PDB file of C-alpha atoms in Angstrom:
ATOM      1  CA  MET A 267     -47.550  19.763 -42.500  1.00 54.00           C
ATOM      2  CA  ASN A 268     -45.195  21.773 -44.666  1.00 55.00           C
ATOM      3  CA  TYR A 269     -41.949  20.317 -45.962  1.00 51.00           C
ATOM      4  CA  ALA A 270     -39.634  22.451 -43.762  1.00 51.00           C
ATOM      5  CA  ARG A 271     -41.569  21.575 -40.605  1.00 46.00           C
ATOM      6  CA  LYS A 272     -41.493  17.866 -41.470  1.00 46.00           C
ATOM      7  CA  ASN A 273     -37.723  17.937 -42.026  1.00 49.00           C
ATOM      8  CA  TYR A 274     -37.208  19.763 -38.719  1.00 42.00           C
ATOM      9  CA  LEU A 275     -39.188  17.169 -36.731  1.00 40.00           C
ATOM     10  CA  THR A 276     -37.443  14.310 -38.526  1.00 43.00           C
ATOM     11  CA  SER A 277     -34.002  15.691 -37.676  1.00 48.00           C
ATOM     12  CA  ARG A 278     -35.022  16.234 -34.042  1.00 45.00           C
ATOM     13  CA  PHE A 279     -36.299  12.649 -33.764  1.00 40.00           C
ATOM     14  CA  THR A 280     -33.118  11.290 -35.338  1.00 44.00           C
ATOM     15  CA  ALA A 281     -30.895  13.275 -32.961  1.00 45.00           C
ATOM     16  CA  CYS A 282     -32.908  12.100 -29.957  1.00 44.00           C
ATOM     17  CA  SER A 283     -32.731   8.492 -31.116  1.00 43.00           C
ATOM     18  CA  ARG A 284     -28.972   8.712 -31.469  1.00 47.00           C
ATOM     19  CA  ARG A 285     -28.610  10.136 -27.971  1.00 45.00           C
ATOM     20  CA  CYS A 286     -30.783   7.411 -26.477  1.00 42.00           C
ATOM     21  CA  SER A 287     -29.013   4.636 -28.343  1.00 42.00           C
ATOM     22  CA  SER A 288     -25.639   5.987 -27.217  1.00 45.00           C
ATOM     23  CA  GLN A 289     -26.658   5.655 -23.557  1.00 50.00           C
ATOM     24  CA  ILE A 290     -25.401   2.264 -22.468  1.00 55.00           C
ATOM     25  CA  MET A 291     -26.196   0.951 -19.013  1.00 58.00           C
ATOM     26  CA  GLU A 292     -22.920  -0.274 -17.572  1.00 68.00           C
ATOM     27  CA  TYR A 293     -22.712  -2.675 -14.649  1.00 75.00           C
ATOM     28  CA  PHE A 294     -19.695  -3.556 -12.593  1.00 80.00           C
ATOM     29  CA  MET A 295     -19.156  -5.362  -9.323  1.00 88.00           C
ATOM     30  CA  ILE A 296     -17.159  -4.340  -6.286  1.00 92.00           C
ATOM     31  CA  GLU A 297     -16.546  -7.091  -3.756  1.00 95.00           C
ATOM     32  CA  PHE A 298     -15.128  -6.798  -0.248  1.00 96.00           C
ATOM     33  CA  HIS A 299     -13.066  -9.708   1.033  1.00 95.00           C
ATOM     34  CA  ILE A 300     -11.571 -10.516   4.424  1.00 95.00           C
ATOM     35  CA  VAL A 301      -8.001 -11.824   4.253  1.00 95.00           C
ATOM     36  CA  SER A 302      -5.788 -12.801   7.185  1.00 94.00           C
ATOM     37  CA  TYR A 303      -2.068 -12.112   7.299  1.00 92.00           C
ATOM     38  CA  ASN A 304      -1.391 -15.841   7.396  1.00 88.00           C
ATOM     39  CA  GLU A 305      -2.991 -16.217   3.961  1.00 84.00           C
ATOM     40  CA  ARG A 306       0.173 -15.094   2.213  1.00 72.00           C
ATOM     41  CA  SER A 307      -0.836 -14.895  -1.418  1.00 77.00           C
ATOM     42  CA  VAL A 308      -0.534 -12.877  -4.604  1.00 81.00           C
ATOM     43  CA  ARG A 309      -3.381 -10.702  -3.324  1.00 86.00           C
ATOM     44  CA  ILE A 310      -1.528  -9.865  -0.091  1.00 90.00           C
ATOM     45  CA  ASN A 311       1.605  -9.049  -2.075  1.00 90.00           C
ATOM     46  CA  ASP A 312      -0.424  -6.752  -4.328  1.00 93.00           C
ATOM     47  CA  LEU A 313      -1.858  -5.070  -1.231  1.00 95.00           C
ATOM     48  CA  PHE A 314       1.596  -4.312   0.178  1.00 94.00           C
ATOM     49  CA  LYS A 315       2.694  -2.916  -3.199  1.00 95.00           C
ATOM     50  CA  LEU A 316      -0.320  -0.617  -3.333  1.00 95.00           C
ATOM     51  CA  ARG A 317       0.395   0.548   0.213  1.00 94.00           C
ATOM     52  CA  LYS A 318       3.910   1.490  -0.858  1.00 94.00           C
ATOM     53  CA  ILE A 319       2.526   3.490  -3.791  1.00 92.00           C
ATOM     54  CA  THR A 320      -0.005   5.234  -1.547  1.00 90.00           C
ATOM     55  CA  PHE A 321       1.828   5.897   1.691  1.00 91.00           C
ATOM     56  CA  LYS A 322       5.426   6.261   0.509  1.00 89.00           C
ATOM     57  CA  ASP A 323       5.279   7.446  -3.088  1.00 90.00           C
ATOM     58  CA  ARG A 324       2.161   9.632  -2.961  1.00 88.00           C
ATOM     59  CA  LEU A 325       1.865  10.748   0.672  1.00 87.00           C
ATOM     60  CA  ASN A 326       5.578  10.547   1.554  1.00 84.00           C
ATOM     61  CA  TRP A 327       4.968   8.963   4.947  1.00 83.00           C
ATOM     62  CA  ASP A 328       7.874   7.733   7.015  1.00 84.00           C
ATOM     63  CA  VAL A 329       7.151   4.055   6.401  1.00 86.00           C
ATOM     64  CA  ILE A 330       9.312   0.974   5.925  1.00 86.00           C
ATOM     65  CA  CYS A 331       9.510  -0.275   2.338  1.00 91.00           C
ATOM     66  CA  ILE A 332      11.379  -3.366   1.164  1.00 88.00           C
ATOM     67  CA  ASN A 333      11.357  -4.593  -2.442  1.00 88.00           C
ATOM     68  CA  ASP A 334       8.465  -2.270  -3.345  1.00 90.00           C
ATOM     69  CA  PHE A 335       6.385  -3.581  -0.417  1.00 91.00           C
ATOM     70  CA  GLU A 336       5.209  -1.409   2.482  1.00 91.00           C
ATOM     71  CA  CYS A 337       4.735  -3.369   5.686  1.00 92.00           C
ATOM     72  CA  ASP A 338       5.496  -2.856   9.361  1.00 93.00           C
ATOM     73  CA  GLU A 339       5.619  -4.698  12.673  1.00 95.00           C
ATOM     74  CA  TYR A 340       1.818  -4.735  12.886  1.00 96.00           C
ATOM     75  CA  ASP A 341       1.536  -6.833   9.747  1.00 95.00           C
ATOM     76  CA  ASN A 342       1.608 -10.129  11.602  1.00 95.00           C
ATOM     77  CA  GLU A 343      -0.652 -12.970  12.697  1.00 96.00           C
ATOM     78  CA  ASN A 344      -2.890 -10.489  14.559  1.00 97.00           C
ATOM     79  CA  ALA A 345      -3.754  -8.572  11.385  1.00 97.00           C
ATOM     80  CA  THR A 346      -6.825  -8.977   9.209  1.00 97.00           C
ATOM     81  CA  TYR A 347      -7.306  -7.047   5.976  1.00 97.00           C
ATOM     82  CA  LEU A 348     -10.512  -5.774   4.418  1.00 98.00           C
ATOM     83  CA  ILE A 349      -9.961  -5.339   0.686  1.00 97.00           C
ATOM     84  CA  GLY A 350     -12.249  -3.987  -2.012  1.00 97.00           C
ATOM     85  CA  VAL A 351     -11.842  -5.667  -5.390  1.00 96.00           C
ATOM     86  CA  LYS A 352     -12.993  -4.704  -8.894  1.00 93.00           C
ATOM     87  CA  ASP A 353     -12.161  -6.861 -11.927  1.00 91.00           C
ATOM     88  CA  ASN A 354      -9.874  -8.953  -9.713  1.00 92.00           C
ATOM     89  CA  SER A 355      -7.791  -5.892  -8.763  1.00 94.00           C
ATOM     90  CA  ILE A 356      -7.594  -4.331  -5.301  1.00 96.00           C
ATOM     91  CA  ILE A 357      -8.930  -0.773  -5.267  1.00 96.00           C
ATOM     92  CA  CYS A 358      -9.141  -0.076  -1.513  1.00 97.00           C
ATOM     93  CA  SER A 359      -8.189  -1.606   1.816  1.00 98.00           C
ATOM     94  CA  ASN A 360      -7.697  -1.201   5.531  1.00 98.00           C
ATOM     95  CA  ARG A 361      -6.089  -3.285   8.269  1.00 98.00           C
ATOM     96  CA  PHE A 362      -7.834  -4.495  11.432  1.00 98.00           C
ATOM     97  CA  ILE A 363      -5.993  -5.333  14.664  1.00 98.00           C
ATOM     98  CA  PRO A 364      -7.721  -6.201  17.972  1.00 96.00           C
ATOM     99  CA  MET A 365      -7.127  -3.468  20.558  1.00 96.00           C
ATOM    100  CA  SER A 366      -6.033  -6.223  22.947  1.00 95.00           C
ATOM    101  CA  LYS A 367      -2.956  -6.743  20.728  1.00 96.00           C
ATOM    102  CA  PRO A 368      -0.052  -4.344  20.039  1.00 95.00           C
ATOM    103  CA  ASN A 369      -1.431  -1.555  17.862  1.00 95.00           C
ATOM    104  CA  MET A 370      -0.418   1.763  16.314  1.00 94.00           C
ATOM    105  CA  ILE A 371      -2.499   4.046  18.524  1.00 94.00           C
ATOM    106  CA  GLU A 372      -1.078   2.798  21.826  1.00 92.00           C
ATOM    107  CA  ASN A 373       2.455   2.250  20.576  1.00 92.00           C
ATOM    108  CA  THR A 374       3.653   4.118  17.482  1.00 91.00           C
ATOM    109  CA  PHE A 375       1.663   7.302  18.168  1.00 91.00           C
ATOM    110  CA  SER A 376       1.381   7.189  21.954  1.00 89.00           C
ATOM    111  CA  LEU A 377       3.664  10.214  22.440  1.00 89.00           C
ATOM    112  CA  CYS A 378       1.383  12.378  20.302  1.00 90.00           C
ATOM    113  CA  PHE A 379      -1.364  12.294  22.944  1.00 91.00           C
ATOM    114  CA  ASP A 380      -1.781  12.606  26.692  1.00 84.00           C
ATOM    115  CA  ASP A 381      -3.257   9.646  28.563  1.00 80.00           C
ATOM    116  CA  ILE A 382      -3.410   7.225  25.665  1.00 80.00           C
ATOM    117  CA  SER A 383      -4.962   4.352  27.641  1.00 80.00           C
ATOM    118  CA  MET A 384      -7.658   2.836  25.445  1.00 83.00           C
ATOM    119  CA  PRO A 385     -10.479   0.358  26.131  1.00 81.00           C
ATOM    120  CA  ILE A 386      -9.623  -3.025  24.680  1.00 80.00           C
ATOM    121  CA  LYS A 387     -12.673  -5.241  25.235  1.00 87.00           C
ATOM    122  CA  ASN A 388     -14.612  -5.888  22.024  1.00 90.00           C
ATOM    123  CA  GLN A 389     -12.776  -3.134  20.147  1.00 95.00           C
ATOM    124  CA  ILE A 390     -10.540  -3.139  17.074  1.00 97.00           C
ATOM    125  CA  GLU A 391      -8.138  -0.702  15.485  1.00 98.00           C
ATOM    126  CA  SER A 392      -8.255   0.229  11.810  1.00 98.00           C
ATOM    127  CA  SER A 393      -5.119   1.468  10.077  1.00 97.00           C
ATOM    128  CA  ARG A 394      -3.573   1.783   6.613  1.00 97.00           C
ATOM    129  CA  PHE A 395      -6.865   2.812   5.017  1.00 97.00           C
ATOM    130  CA  PHE A 396      -6.507   3.793   1.367  1.00 95.00           C
ATOM    131  CA  VAL A 397      -8.285   4.025  -1.968  1.00 95.00           C
ATOM    132  CA  ASP A 398      -5.970   3.585  -4.948  1.00 93.00           C
ATOM    133  CA  LYS A 399      -6.455   6.730  -7.041  1.00 90.00           C
ATOM    134  CA  LYS A 400      -5.165   5.234 -10.272  1.00 90.00           C
ATOM    135  CA  ARG A 401      -7.324   2.121 -10.149  1.00 90.00           C
ATOM    136  CA  VAL A 402     -10.520   4.037  -9.418  1.00 90.00           C
ATOM    137  CA  SER A 403      -9.813   6.926 -11.797  1.00 86.00           C
ATOM    138  CA  LYS A 404     -12.059   5.505 -14.541  1.00 81.00           C
ATOM    139  CA  ILE A 405     -14.878   4.437 -12.221  1.00 80.00           C
ATOM    140  CA  LYS A 406     -17.960   6.587 -12.435  1.00 75.00           C
ATOM    141  CA  ASN A 407     -19.491   7.279  -9.018  1.00 73.00           C
ATOM    142  CA  LYS A 408     -16.066   6.736  -7.458  1.00 76.00           C
ATOM    143  CA  ASP A 409     -17.176   9.021  -4.644  1.00 78.00           C
ATOM    144  CA  LEU A 410     -19.233   6.055  -3.444  1.00 87.00           C
ATOM    145  CA  ILE A 411     -16.194   3.811  -2.945  1.00 92.00           C
ATOM    146  CA  CYS A 412     -15.419   5.203   0.526  1.00 93.00           C
ATOM    147  CA  THR A 413     -19.056   4.849   1.569  1.00 93.00           C
ATOM    148  CA  LEU A 414     -19.149   1.225   0.424  1.00 94.00           C
ATOM    149  CA  HIS A 415     -15.878   0.565   2.251  1.00 96.00           C
ATOM    150  CA  PHE A 416     -17.241   2.105   5.460  1.00 97.00           C
ATOM    151  CA  ILE A 417     -20.367  -0.073   5.220  1.00 95.00           C
ATOM    152  CA  ALA A 418     -18.135  -3.134   4.805  1.00 96.00           C
ATOM    153  CA  MET A 419     -16.083  -2.084   7.855  1.00 97.00           C
ATOM    154  CA  MET A 420     -19.231  -1.829   9.961  1.00 97.00           C
ATOM    155  CA  SER A 421     -20.508  -5.176   8.688  1.00 95.00           C
ATOM    156  CA  TYR A 422     -17.228  -6.787   9.741  1.00 96.00           C
ATOM    157  CA  GLY A 423     -17.425  -5.205  13.198  1.00 96.00           C
ATOM    158  CA  ILE A 424     -21.047  -6.233  13.738  1.00 95.00           C
ATOM    159  CA  MET A 425     -20.398  -9.778  12.514  1.00 94.00           C
ATOM    160  CA  HIS A 426     -17.581 -10.204  15.051  1.00 95.00           C
ATOM    161  CA  SER A 427     -19.480  -8.495  17.911  1.00 95.00           C
ATOM    162  CA  TYR A 428     -17.103  -5.525  18.130  1.00 96.00           C
ATOM    163  CA  ARG A 429     -18.610  -2.443  19.755  1.00 95.00           C
ATOM    164  CA  GLY A 430     -16.631  -0.195  17.483  1.00 97.00           C
ATOM    165  CA  ILE A 431     -13.458   0.674  15.629  1.00 98.00           C
ATOM    166  CA  TYR A 432     -10.710   3.028  16.764  1.00 98.00           C
ATOM    167  CA  THR A 433      -8.540   4.713  14.180  1.00 98.00           C
ATOM    168  CA  LEU A 434      -6.009   7.510  13.837  1.00 96.00           C
ATOM    169  CA  VAL A 435      -6.756  10.048  11.104  1.00 96.00           C
ATOM    170  CA  SER A 436      -5.527  13.282   9.581  1.00 93.00           C
ATOM    171  CA  HIS A 437      -7.788  16.329   9.352  1.00 94.00           C
ATOM    172  CA  PRO A 438      -8.770  15.631   5.692  1.00 93.00           C
ATOM    173  CA  MET A 439      -9.667  12.021   6.534  1.00 94.00           C
ATOM    174  CA  LEU A 440     -11.679  13.214   9.532  1.00 96.00           C
ATOM    175  CA  LYS A 441     -13.763  15.357   7.179  1.00 95.00           C
ATOM    176  CA  ILE A 442     -14.337  12.409   4.823  1.00 94.00           C
ATOM    177  CA  LEU A 443     -15.619  10.308   7.724  1.00 95.00           C
ATOM    178  CA  GLN A 444     -17.898  13.079   8.960  1.00 94.00           C
ATOM    179  CA  ARG A 445     -19.347  13.716   5.491  1.00 92.00           C
ATOM    180  CA  SER A 446     -20.054  10.005   5.015  1.00 92.00           C
ATOM    181  CA  GLY A 447     -22.855  10.054   7.584  1.00 93.00           C
ATOM    182  CA  TRP A 448     -21.048   7.757  10.037  1.00 96.00           C
ATOM    183  CA  LYS A 449     -21.721   9.233  13.481  1.00 96.00           C
ATOM    184  CA  ILE A 450     -18.164   9.080  14.773  1.00 97.00           C
ATOM    185  CA  ASP A 451     -16.678  10.453  17.987  1.00 97.00           C
ATOM    186  CA  VAL A 452     -13.392  12.356  18.161  1.00 96.00           C
ATOM    187  CA  ILE A 453     -11.680  10.990  21.276  1.00 94.00           C
ATOM    188  CA  LYS A 454      -8.389  12.884  21.280  1.00 94.00           C
ATOM    189  CA  LYS A 455      -6.528  15.509  19.262  1.00 95.00           C
ATOM    190  CA  GLY A 456      -2.739  15.605  18.998  1.00 93.00           C
ATOM    191  CA  LYS A 457       0.152  16.823  16.878  1.00 91.00           C
ATOM    192  CA  ALA A 458       1.578  14.590  14.174  1.00 86.00           C
ATOM    193  CA  PRO A 459       5.259  13.701  14.702  1.00 81.00           C
ATOM    194  CA  ASP A 460       7.610  15.949  12.698  1.00 73.00           C
ATOM    195  CA  LYS A 461       4.670  17.710  11.036  1.00 76.00           C
ATOM    196  CA  ASP A 462       2.809  20.888  11.841  1.00 81.00           C
ATOM    197  CA  GLU A 463      -0.625  19.313  11.580  1.00 89.00           C
ATOM    198  CA  TYR A 464      -3.180  17.744  13.858  1.00 94.00           C
ATOM    199  CA  ILE A 465      -4.108  14.088  14.047  1.00 95.00           C
ATOM    200  CA  TYR A 466      -7.152  12.605  15.738  1.00 97.00           C
ATOM    201  CA  ILE A 467      -8.099   9.412  17.536  1.00 96.00           C
ATOM    202  CA  VAL A 468     -11.592   8.577  16.347  1.00 97.00           C
ATOM    203  CA  PHE A 469     -14.125   6.033  17.582  1.00 97.00           C
ATOM    204  CA  MET A 470     -16.442   4.629  14.911  1.00 98.00           C
ATOM    205  CA  PRO A 471     -19.419   2.702  16.379  1.00 97.00           C
ATOM    206  CA  THR A 472     -20.408  -0.496  14.597  1.00 97.00           C
ATOM    207  CA  THR A 473     -24.145  -0.950  14.999  1.00 96.00           C
ATOM    208  CA  GLU A 474     -27.072  -1.366  12.626  1.00 94.00           C
ATOM    209  CA  LEU A 475     -28.301   2.052  13.745  1.00 95.00           C
ATOM    210  CA  HIS A 476     -25.021   3.694  12.721  1.00 95.00           C
ATOM    211  CA  LYS A 477     -24.889   1.816   9.424  1.00 93.00           C
ATOM    212  CA  GLN A 478     -28.345   2.838   8.231  1.00 91.00           C
ATOM    213  CA  PRO A 479     -27.517   6.493   7.336  1.00 91.00           C
ATOM    214  CA  LEU A 480     -24.736   5.289   5.032  1.00 92.00           C
ATOM    215  CA  ILE A 481     -27.008   2.763   3.342  1.00 89.00           C
ATOM    216  CA  GLU A 482     -29.591   5.506   2.787  1.00 86.00           C
ATOM    217  CA  ARG A 483     -26.971   7.540   0.907  1.00 84.00           C
ATOM    218  CA  ILE A 484     -26.682   4.789  -1.678  1.00 81.00           C
ATOM    219  CA  ASP A 485     -29.207   5.374  -4.447  1.00 68.00           C
ATOM    220  CA  GLU A 486     -30.734   3.091  -7.050  1.00 63.00           C
ATOM    221  CA  ARG A 487     -27.407   2.743  -8.855  1.00 63.00           C
ATOM    222  CA  ILE A 488     -26.250   0.330  -6.144  1.00 76.00           C
ATOM    223  CA  GLN A 489     -27.512  -3.190  -5.581  1.00 77.00           C
ATOM    224  CA  MET A 490     -26.290  -4.809  -2.365  1.00 77.00           C
ATOM    225  CA  SER A 491     -25.805  -8.423  -1.423  1.00 72.00           C
ATOM    226  CA  ASP A 492     -26.412  -9.876   2.023  1.00 73.00           C
ATOM    227  CA  LEU A 493     -24.272  -7.568   4.184  1.00 76.00           C
ATOM    228  CA  TYR A 494     -23.086 -10.439   6.389  1.00 76.00           C
ATOM    229  CA  LYS A 495     -22.208 -12.994   3.747  1.00 83.00           C
ATOM    230  CA  TRP A 496     -18.617 -12.664   2.604  1.00 86.00           C
ATOM    231  CA  PRO A 497     -17.450 -11.546   0.182  1.00 89.00           C
ATOM    232  CA  LEU A 498     -19.828  -8.586   0.297  1.00 92.00           C
ATOM    233  CA  SER A 499     -20.801  -7.556  -3.203  1.00 91.00           C
ATOM    234  CA  PHE A 500     -22.139  -4.290  -4.600  1.00 89.00           C
ATOM    235  CA  LYS A 501     -23.422  -3.969  -8.142  1.00 86.00           C
ATOM    236  CA  LEU A 502     -23.005  -0.451  -9.491  1.00 78.00           C
ATOM    237  CA  THR A 503     -24.798   0.869 -12.553  1.00 66.00           C
ATOM    238  CA  THR A 504     -23.885   3.941 -14.543  1.00 56.00           C
ATOM    239  CA  MET A 505     -24.969   5.611 -17.760  1.00 45.00           C
ATOM    240  CA  GLU A 506     -22.247   5.937 -20.368  1.00 44.00           C
ATOM    241  CA  HIS A 507     -22.722   8.703 -22.932  1.00 40.00           C
TER     242      HIS A 507
END
């Protein structure tokens, strides 16, 4: 082997070795917890602060904010919160309320739709869904966060024998749900109050059959815990370069 050829192969090997050594497998955990309104804690306070940042500051919704907290009349003893946590910080959440209790669809937004009567047996409403953009900005594979959250929502519904979840969504959120693989049903379409845009009442079935397509979208980067043992935990792996 001539000298030039030997130097070329040596430099190629060195460059490859550096690239391989610079690839570090990173692991981080995302856990989903169930918290009731009555568990007033630092975590609940943080949740209400994040809701203010999301719904008032970023989306400019007409919501009630007091002392940097966003909360309304549905934040009461009937409410349960599903929260996703990374490094002890909330990154996403939604609120559950039994359809047999006062809820946003049948009360706050009833005038946006005709014939708003909804089934109440074994059904729940989801509202105030959000993913905090700032806290997930440095997470690789952050597109998976919504999918993981949807899986956690279904696990909660199945565990409590709910047939499904009703929610009120904007057109962009409707598209996110449809792209996730969750086979949802659009029940009604109406006009948002004071805005020239449509909103939708959506039914999201909570069965093992409906959950499976979402699980299949999660590749080998995700390791799942028992999906009925709370908190649910997901171990994500990424390659850092």
